[in-house]
Amino acid sequence: MSPKTLAASLLVTLTVCSAQSNLPELKVDASDGGSVLRVRNTASQPVVAYMIELVNYPGSWFAFWQDETTAEPIKPGEERRIPITNMTVGAAPEYVKMQAAVFADGSTAGVPERVPVLVERRKQILATVKELIARLSKAGTAGQSGTMAAAELKKWDESIAGPTRANRAKQEGIVAAAVKGRIGSAAAALETGSVTAVLASLRADEKKLQGGQ
């Protein structure tokens, strides 16, 4: 290998290591009826979103996503305990990996192939939240009840293809699951709440997501 090629190779290696150096630490414990994910933020910025996956485990798949619309950011030095019902995760902790993270200042860390997936997922969630706000604003102006607005959102949700077994770990399937999940959550909230209340919640989520882009 020529000195120039070696230098380029070392640069790539150092870049990858640097990109992953601030990934939150992950420990996995088995528990009765499930597992516990323990995520510690070792960086100087709060962690606003992250992605955990079961990697290369024969015959099984698992992914866990968290962002600032579903949980408070993890402060520097803080450890967050997250109980889950998946028992395979606790039984095979060596296969469970922290794959990507986004910090409050917009910086990222993680496996080069997975960081863009996390970033794109967040972008599509934000776009969906904006569209939900637009649709529910019109519903509010038209005087629709929460139940009526929920029915319209369910029709929208049904028009979107969901993830499949073949693409559930790929960007297409991951984004589809996130988008449908966000629409479904809004529809469920409208079943018991007002359009005004759900709009307020969506606008709060929009602000949070824009802060970590």
PDB file of C-alpha atoms in Angstrom:
ATOM      1  CA  MET A   1       0.000   0.000   0.000  1.00  0.00           C
ATOM      2  CA  SER A   2       1.414   3.390  -0.986  1.00  0.00           C
ATOM      3  CA  PRO A   3       1.946   6.097   1.674  1.00  0.00           C
ATOM      4  CA  LYS A   4      -0.789   8.181   0.031  1.00  0.00           C
ATOM      5  CA  THR A   5      -3.271   5.295   0.090  1.00  0.00           C
ATOM      6  CA  LEU A   6      -2.320   4.434   3.666  1.00  0.00           C
ATOM      7  CA  ALA A   7      -2.840   8.035   4.755  1.00  0.00           C
ATOM      8  CA  ALA A   8      -6.252   8.113   3.105  1.00  0.00           C
ATOM      9  CA  SER A   9      -7.188   4.835   4.785  1.00  0.00           C
ATOM     10  CA  LEU A  10      -6.097   6.121   8.176  1.00  0.00           C
ATOM     11  CA  LEU A  11      -8.090   9.312   7.637  1.00  0.00           C
ATOM     12  CA  VAL A  12     -11.243   7.318   6.894  1.00  0.00           C
ATOM     13  CA  THR A  13     -10.668   5.159   9.978  1.00  0.00           C
ATOM     14  CA  LEU A  14     -10.102   8.169  12.199  1.00  0.00           C
ATOM     15  CA  THR A  15     -13.189   9.884  10.790  1.00  0.00           C
ATOM     16  CA  VAL A  16     -15.367   6.855  11.498  1.00  0.00           C
ATOM     17  CA  CYS A  17     -13.976   6.503  15.021  1.00  0.00           C
ATOM     18  CA  SER A  18     -14.512  10.195  15.660  1.00  0.00           C
ATOM     19  CA  ALA A  19     -18.084   9.981  14.384  1.00  0.00           C
ATOM     20  CA  GLN A  20     -18.832   7.166  16.827  1.00  0.00           C
ATOM     21  CA  SER A  21     -16.854   8.409  19.837  1.00  0.00           C
ATOM     22  CA  ASN A  22     -19.756  10.395  21.301  1.00  0.00           C
ATOM     23  CA  LEU A  23     -22.400   7.731  20.832  1.00  0.00           C
ATOM     24  CA  PRO A  24     -24.395   7.229  24.025  1.00  0.00           C
ATOM     25  CA  GLU A  25     -23.263   4.202  25.994  1.00  0.00           C
ATOM     26  CA  LEU A  26     -25.697   1.299  25.945  1.00  0.00           C
ATOM     27  CA  LYS A  27     -26.059  -1.514  28.452  1.00  0.00           C
ATOM     28  CA  VAL A  28     -28.760  -4.160  28.363  1.00  0.00           C
ATOM     29  CA  ASP A  29     -30.187  -6.088  31.295  1.00  0.00           C
ATOM     30  CA  ALA A  30     -32.604  -8.994  31.326  1.00  0.00           C
ATOM     31  CA  SER A  31     -35.698  -8.515  33.470  1.00  0.00           C
ATOM     32  CA  ASP A  32     -38.871 -10.382  34.332  1.00  0.00           C
ATOM     33  CA  GLY A  33     -41.074 -10.296  31.259  1.00  0.00           C
ATOM     34  CA  GLY A  34     -38.680  -8.268  29.130  1.00  0.00           C
ATOM     35  CA  SER A  35     -35.435  -6.318  29.126  1.00  0.00           C
ATOM     36  CA  VAL A  36     -34.065  -2.972  30.272  1.00  0.00           C
ATOM     37  CA  LEU A  37     -32.079  -0.637  28.024  1.00  0.00           C
ATOM     38  CA  ARG A  38     -29.700   1.644  29.927  1.00  0.00           C
ATOM     39  CA  VAL A  39     -28.598   4.624  27.862  1.00  0.00           C
ATOM     40  CA  ARG A  40     -25.916   6.979  29.193  1.00  0.00           C
ATOM     41  CA  ASN A  41     -25.042  10.245  27.491  1.00  0.00           C
ATOM     42  CA  THR A  42     -21.259  10.681  27.515  1.00  0.00           C
ATOM     43  CA  ALA A  43     -21.256  13.765  25.263  1.00  0.00           C
ATOM     44  CA  SER A  44     -21.346  17.444  26.201  1.00  0.00           C
ATOM     45  CA  GLN A  45     -24.671  18.015  24.416  1.00  0.00           C
ATOM     46  CA  PRO A  46     -28.097  16.577  25.332  1.00  0.00           C
ATOM     47  CA  VAL A  47     -29.140  13.564  23.255  1.00  0.00           C
ATOM     48  CA  VAL A  48     -32.443  14.339  21.540  1.00  0.00           C
ATOM     49  CA  ALA A  49     -32.819  11.202  19.421  1.00  0.00           C
ATOM     50  CA  TYR A  50     -31.209   7.809  19.038  1.00  0.00           C
ATOM     51  CA  MET A  51     -31.548   4.438  17.365  1.00  0.00           C
ATOM     52  CA  ILE A  52     -30.890   1.014  18.903  1.00  0.00           C
ATOM     53  CA  GLU A  53     -30.948  -2.193  16.874  1.00  0.00           C
ATOM     54  CA  LEU A  54     -30.520  -5.922  17.288  1.00  0.00           C
ATOM     55  CA  VAL A  55     -27.695  -6.478  14.793  1.00  0.00           C
ATOM     56  CA  ASN A  56     -27.016  -9.750  12.945  1.00  0.00           C
ATOM     57  CA  TYR A  57     -29.014 -11.881  15.356  1.00  0.00           C
ATOM     58  CA  PRO A  58     -30.217 -15.031  13.535  1.00  0.00           C
ATOM     59  CA  GLY A  59     -33.939 -15.112  12.871  1.00  0.00           C
ATOM     60  CA  SER A  60     -34.937 -12.035  14.845  1.00  0.00           C
ATOM     61  CA  TRP A  61     -35.172  -8.275  14.387  1.00  0.00           C
ATOM     62  CA  PHE A  62     -35.599  -5.436  16.863  1.00  0.00           C
ATOM     63  CA  ALA A  63     -35.287  -1.665  16.660  1.00  0.00           C
ATOM     64  CA  PHE A  64     -35.936   1.010  19.257  1.00  0.00           C
ATOM     65  CA  TRP A  65     -36.277   4.689  18.435  1.00  0.00           C
ATOM     66  CA  GLN A  66     -36.521   7.637  20.766  1.00  0.00           C
ATOM     67  CA  ASP A  67     -36.807  11.357  20.095  1.00  0.00           C
ATOM     68  CA  GLU A  68     -37.645  14.511  22.005  1.00  0.00           C
ATOM     69  CA  THR A  69     -41.345  14.273  21.120  1.00  0.00           C
ATOM     70  CA  THR A  70     -41.682  10.971  22.989  1.00  0.00           C
ATOM     71  CA  ALA A  71     -39.193  11.492  25.838  1.00  0.00           C
ATOM     72  CA  GLU A  72     -37.149  14.276  27.385  1.00  0.00           C
ATOM     73  CA  PRO A  73     -33.621  14.705  25.973  1.00  0.00           C
ATOM     74  CA  ILE A  74     -30.915  12.839  27.890  1.00  0.00           C
ATOM     75  CA  LYS A  75     -28.676  15.364  29.625  1.00  0.00           C
ATOM     76  CA  PRO A  76     -24.866  15.071  29.561  1.00  0.00           C
ATOM     77  CA  GLY A  77     -23.819  12.462  32.124  1.00  0.00           C
ATOM     78  CA  GLU A  78     -27.377  11.208  32.635  1.00  0.00           C
ATOM     79  CA  GLU A  79     -28.348   7.537  32.386  1.00  0.00           C
ATOM     80  CA  ARG A  80     -31.852   6.673  31.212  1.00  0.00           C
ATOM     81  CA  ARG A  81     -33.430   3.293  32.031  1.00  0.00           C
ATOM     82  CA  ILE A  82     -35.960   2.106  29.455  1.00  0.00           C
ATOM     83  CA  PRO A  83     -37.986  -1.051  30.187  1.00  0.00           C
ATOM     84  CA  ILE A  84     -39.135  -2.959  27.092  1.00  0.00           C
ATOM     85  CA  THR A  85     -41.153  -6.148  26.653  1.00  0.00           C
ATOM     86  CA  ASN A  86     -38.755  -7.818  24.192  1.00  0.00           C
ATOM     87  CA  MET A  87     -37.010 -10.692  26.001  1.00  0.00           C
ATOM     88  CA  THR A  88     -34.589 -11.560  23.180  1.00  0.00           C
ATOM     89  CA  VAL A  89     -32.789  -8.259  23.710  1.00  0.00           C
ATOM     90  CA  GLY A  90     -31.952  -9.087  27.316  1.00  0.00           C
ATOM     91  CA  ALA A  91     -30.993 -12.653  26.420  1.00  0.00           C
ATOM     92  CA  ALA A  92     -28.546 -11.568  23.693  1.00  0.00           C
ATOM     93  CA  PRO A  93     -27.127  -8.200  24.815  1.00  0.00           C
ATOM     94  CA  GLU A  94     -23.989  -8.601  22.695  1.00  0.00           C
ATOM     95  CA  TYR A  95     -26.143  -8.190  19.566  1.00  0.00           C
ATOM     96  CA  VAL A  96     -27.861  -5.016  20.765  1.00  0.00           C
ATOM     97  CA  LYS A  97     -26.114  -1.898  19.482  1.00  0.00           C
ATOM     98  CA  MET A  98     -26.509   1.859  19.765  1.00  0.00           C
ATOM     99  CA  GLN A  99     -26.467   2.715  16.064  1.00  0.00           C
ATOM    100  CA  ALA A 100     -26.973   6.476  15.778  1.00  0.00           C
ATOM    101  CA  ALA A 101     -27.717   9.582  17.810  1.00  0.00           C
ATOM    102  CA  VAL A 102     -28.674  13.214  17.271  1.00  0.00           C
ATOM    103  CA  PHE A 103     -27.694  15.918  19.746  1.00  0.00           C
ATOM    104  CA  ALA A 104     -29.381  19.178  20.720  1.00  0.00           C
ATOM    105  CA  ASP A 105     -26.971  21.257  18.626  1.00  0.00           C
ATOM    106  CA  GLY A 106     -27.843  19.234  15.502  1.00  0.00           C
ATOM    107  CA  SER A 107     -24.631  17.194  15.477  1.00  0.00           C
ATOM    108  CA  THR A 108     -24.763  13.430  15.000  1.00  0.00           C
ATOM    109  CA  ALA A 109     -22.764  10.338  15.908  1.00  0.00           C
ATOM    110  CA  GLY A 110     -22.956   6.694  14.991  1.00  0.00           C
ATOM    111  CA  VAL A 111     -22.531   4.028  12.364  1.00  0.00           C
ATOM    112  CA  PRO A 112     -22.096   5.841   9.021  1.00  0.00           C
ATOM    113  CA  GLU A 113     -24.786   3.763   7.302  1.00  0.00           C
ATOM    114  CA  ARG A 114     -27.373   4.329  10.044  1.00  0.00           C
ATOM    115  CA  VAL A 115     -26.928   8.007  10.906  1.00  0.00           C
ATOM    116  CA  PRO A 116     -28.607   9.138   7.635  1.00  0.00           C
ATOM    117  CA  VAL A 117     -31.509   6.784   8.368  1.00  0.00           C
ATOM    118  CA  LEU A 118     -32.100   8.396  11.758  1.00  0.00           C
ATOM    119  CA  VAL A 119     -31.776  11.893  10.291  1.00  0.00           C
ATOM    120  CA  GLU A 120     -34.178  11.136   7.428  1.00  0.00           C
ATOM    121  CA  ARG A 121     -36.663   9.553   9.821  1.00  0.00           C
ATOM    122  CA  ARG A 122     -36.696  12.767  11.852  1.00  0.00           C
ATOM    123  CA  LYS A 123     -37.126  14.901   8.735  1.00  0.00           C
ATOM    124  CA  GLN A 124     -40.100  12.843   7.620  1.00  0.00           C
ATOM    125  CA  ILE A 125     -41.659  12.940  11.085  1.00  0.00           C
ATOM    126  CA  LEU A 126     -41.343  16.733  11.050  1.00  0.00           C
ATOM    127  CA  ALA A 127     -42.900  16.887   7.575  1.00  0.00           C
ATOM    128  CA  THR A 128     -45.758  14.684   8.794  1.00  0.00           C
ATOM    129  CA  VAL A 129     -46.297  16.847  11.866  1.00  0.00           C
ATOM    130  CA  LYS A 130     -46.454  19.942   9.634  1.00  0.00           C
ATOM    131  CA  GLU A 131     -49.000  18.244   7.376  1.00  0.00           C
ATOM    132  CA  LEU A 132     -51.049  17.174  10.396  1.00  0.00           C
ATOM    133  CA  ILE A 133     -51.057  20.768  11.621  1.00  0.00           C
ATOM    134  CA  ALA A 134     -52.229  21.986   8.212  1.00  0.00           C
ATOM    135  CA  ARG A 135     -55.011  19.397   8.004  1.00  0.00           C
ATOM    136  CA  LEU A 136     -56.245  19.928  11.544  1.00  0.00           C
ATOM    137  CA  SER A 137     -56.119  23.702  11.163  1.00  0.00           C
ATOM    138  CA  LYS A 138     -58.542  23.336   8.256  1.00  0.00           C
ATOM    139  CA  ALA A 139     -60.652  20.922  10.296  1.00  0.00           C
ATOM    140  CA  GLY A 140     -60.814  23.423  13.140  1.00  0.00           C
ATOM    141  CA  THR A 141     -61.808  26.234  10.816  1.00  0.00           C
ATOM    142  CA  ALA A 142     -64.537  24.018   9.367  1.00  0.00           C
ATOM    143  CA  GLY A 143     -65.831  23.264  12.855  1.00  0.00           C
ATOM    144  CA  GLN A 144     -65.151  19.532  12.703  1.00  0.00           C
ATOM    145  CA  SER A 145     -65.309  17.502  15.890  1.00  0.00           C
ATOM    146  CA  GLY A 146     -62.352  15.458  17.054  1.00  0.00           C
ATOM    147  CA  THR A 147     -64.080  12.267  15.910  1.00  0.00           C
ATOM    148  CA  MET A 148     -64.685  13.639  12.425  1.00  0.00           C
ATOM    149  CA  ALA A 149     -61.096  14.839  12.117  1.00  0.00           C
ATOM    150  CA  ALA A 150     -59.839  11.462  13.346  1.00  0.00           C
ATOM    151  CA  ALA A 151     -61.815   9.686  10.620  1.00  0.00           C
ATOM    152  CA  GLU A 152     -60.130  11.834   7.977  1.00  0.00           C
ATOM    153  CA  LEU A 153     -56.689  11.076   9.384  1.00  0.00           C
ATOM    154  CA  LYS A 154     -57.440   7.358   9.377  1.00  0.00           C
ATOM    155  CA  LYS A 155     -58.240   7.561   5.664  1.00  0.00           C
ATOM    156  CA  TRP A 156     -54.904   9.285   5.084  1.00  0.00           C
ATOM    157  CA  ASP A 157     -53.126   6.631   7.133  1.00  0.00           C
ATOM    158  CA  GLU A 158     -54.747   3.831   5.136  1.00  0.00           C
ATOM    159  CA  SER A 159     -53.530   5.398   1.883  1.00  0.00           C
ATOM    160  CA  ILE A 160     -49.886   5.034   2.956  1.00  0.00           C
ATOM    161  CA  ALA A 161     -48.133   1.703   2.433  1.00  0.00           C
ATOM    162  CA  GLY A 162     -46.788   0.309   5.676  1.00  0.00           C
ATOM    163  CA  PRO A 163     -43.442  -1.373   6.290  1.00  0.00           C
ATOM    164  CA  THR A 164     -42.972  -4.961   5.163  1.00  0.00           C
ATOM    165  CA  ARG A 165     -40.807  -7.756   6.482  1.00  0.00           C
ATOM    166  CA  ALA A 166     -38.485  -7.128   3.540  1.00  0.00           C
ATOM    167  CA  ASN A 167     -37.979  -3.402   4.145  1.00  0.00           C
ATOM    168  CA  ARG A 168     -38.651  -2.903   7.861  1.00  0.00           C
ATOM    169  CA  ALA A 169     -34.925  -2.421   8.589  1.00  0.00           C
ATOM    170  CA  LYS A 170     -34.356  -0.216   5.535  1.00  0.00           C
ATOM    171  CA  GLN A 171     -34.964   3.507   5.262  1.00  0.00           C
ATOM    172  CA  GLU A 172     -38.191   3.071   3.279  1.00  0.00           C
ATOM    173  CA  GLY A 173     -39.788   0.828   5.872  1.00  0.00           C
ATOM    174  CA  ILE A 174     -38.440   2.776   8.838  1.00  0.00           C
ATOM    175  CA  VAL A 175     -39.841   6.046   7.484  1.00  0.00           C
ATOM    176  CA  ALA A 176     -43.193   4.444   6.621  1.00  0.00           C
ATOM    177  CA  ALA A 177     -43.557   3.071  10.143  1.00  0.00           C
ATOM    178  CA  ALA A 178     -42.686   6.439  11.675  1.00  0.00           C
ATOM    179  CA  VAL A 179     -45.075   8.405   9.458  1.00  0.00           C
ATOM    180  CA  LYS A 180     -47.977   6.013   9.980  1.00  0.00           C
ATOM    181  CA  GLY A 181     -47.272   5.914  13.691  1.00  0.00           C
ATOM    182  CA  ARG A 182     -47.430   9.694  13.951  1.00  0.00           C
ATOM    183  CA  ILE A 183     -50.689   9.898  11.990  1.00  0.00           C
ATOM    184  CA  GLY A 184     -52.181   7.071  14.041  1.00  0.00           C
ATOM    185  CA  SER A 185     -51.216   8.759  17.310  1.00  0.00           C
ATOM    186  CA  ALA A 186     -52.879  12.001  16.234  1.00  0.00           C
ATOM    187  CA  ALA A 187     -56.024  10.147  15.182  1.00  0.00           C
ATOM    188  CA  ALA A 188     -56.167   8.311  18.513  1.00  0.00           C
ATOM    189  CA  ALA A 189     -55.743  11.583  20.415  1.00  0.00           C
ATOM    190  CA  LEU A 190     -58.620  13.112  18.464  1.00  0.00           C
ATOM    191  CA  GLU A 191     -60.928  10.276  19.505  1.00  0.00           C
ATOM    192  CA  THR A 192     -60.874  11.566  23.075  1.00  0.00           C
ATOM    193  CA  GLY A 193     -59.659  15.148  22.682  1.00  0.00           C
ATOM    194  CA  SER A 194     -60.475  18.290  20.779  1.00  0.00           C
ATOM    195  CA  VAL A 195     -58.923  19.477  17.545  1.00  0.00           C
ATOM    196  CA  THR A 196     -57.582  22.504  19.415  1.00  0.00           C
ATOM    197  CA  ALA A 197     -55.816  20.377  22.037  1.00  0.00           C
ATOM    198  CA  VAL A 198     -54.243  18.039  19.483  1.00  0.00           C
ATOM    199  CA  LEU A 199     -53.106  21.003  17.399  1.00  0.00           C
ATOM    200  CA  ALA A 200     -51.385  22.498  20.435  1.00  0.00           C
ATOM    201  CA  SER A 201     -49.553  19.221  21.058  1.00  0.00           C
ATOM    202  CA  LEU A 202     -48.485  18.955  17.420  1.00  0.00           C
ATOM    203  CA  ARG A 203     -47.174  22.516  17.393  1.00  0.00           C
ATOM    204  CA  ALA A 204     -45.115  21.730  20.490  1.00  0.00           C
ATOM    205  CA  ASP A 205     -43.681  18.663  18.729  1.00  0.00           C
ATOM    206  CA  GLU A 206     -42.918  20.746  15.645  1.00  0.00           C
ATOM    207  CA  LYS A 207     -40.933  23.204  17.736  1.00  0.00           C
ATOM    208  CA  LYS A 208     -38.963  20.418  19.428  1.00  0.00           C
ATOM    209  CA  LEU A 209     -38.110  18.697  16.154  1.00  0.00           C
ATOM    210  CA  GLN A 210     -37.033  21.927  14.490  1.00  0.00           C
ATOM    211  CA  GLY A 211     -34.683  22.609  17.374  1.00  0.00           C
ATOM    212  CA  GLY A 212     -32.738  19.395  16.792  1.00  0.00           C
ATOM    213  CA  GLN A 213     -32.539  19.423  12.989  1.00  0.00           C
TER     214      GLN A 213
END
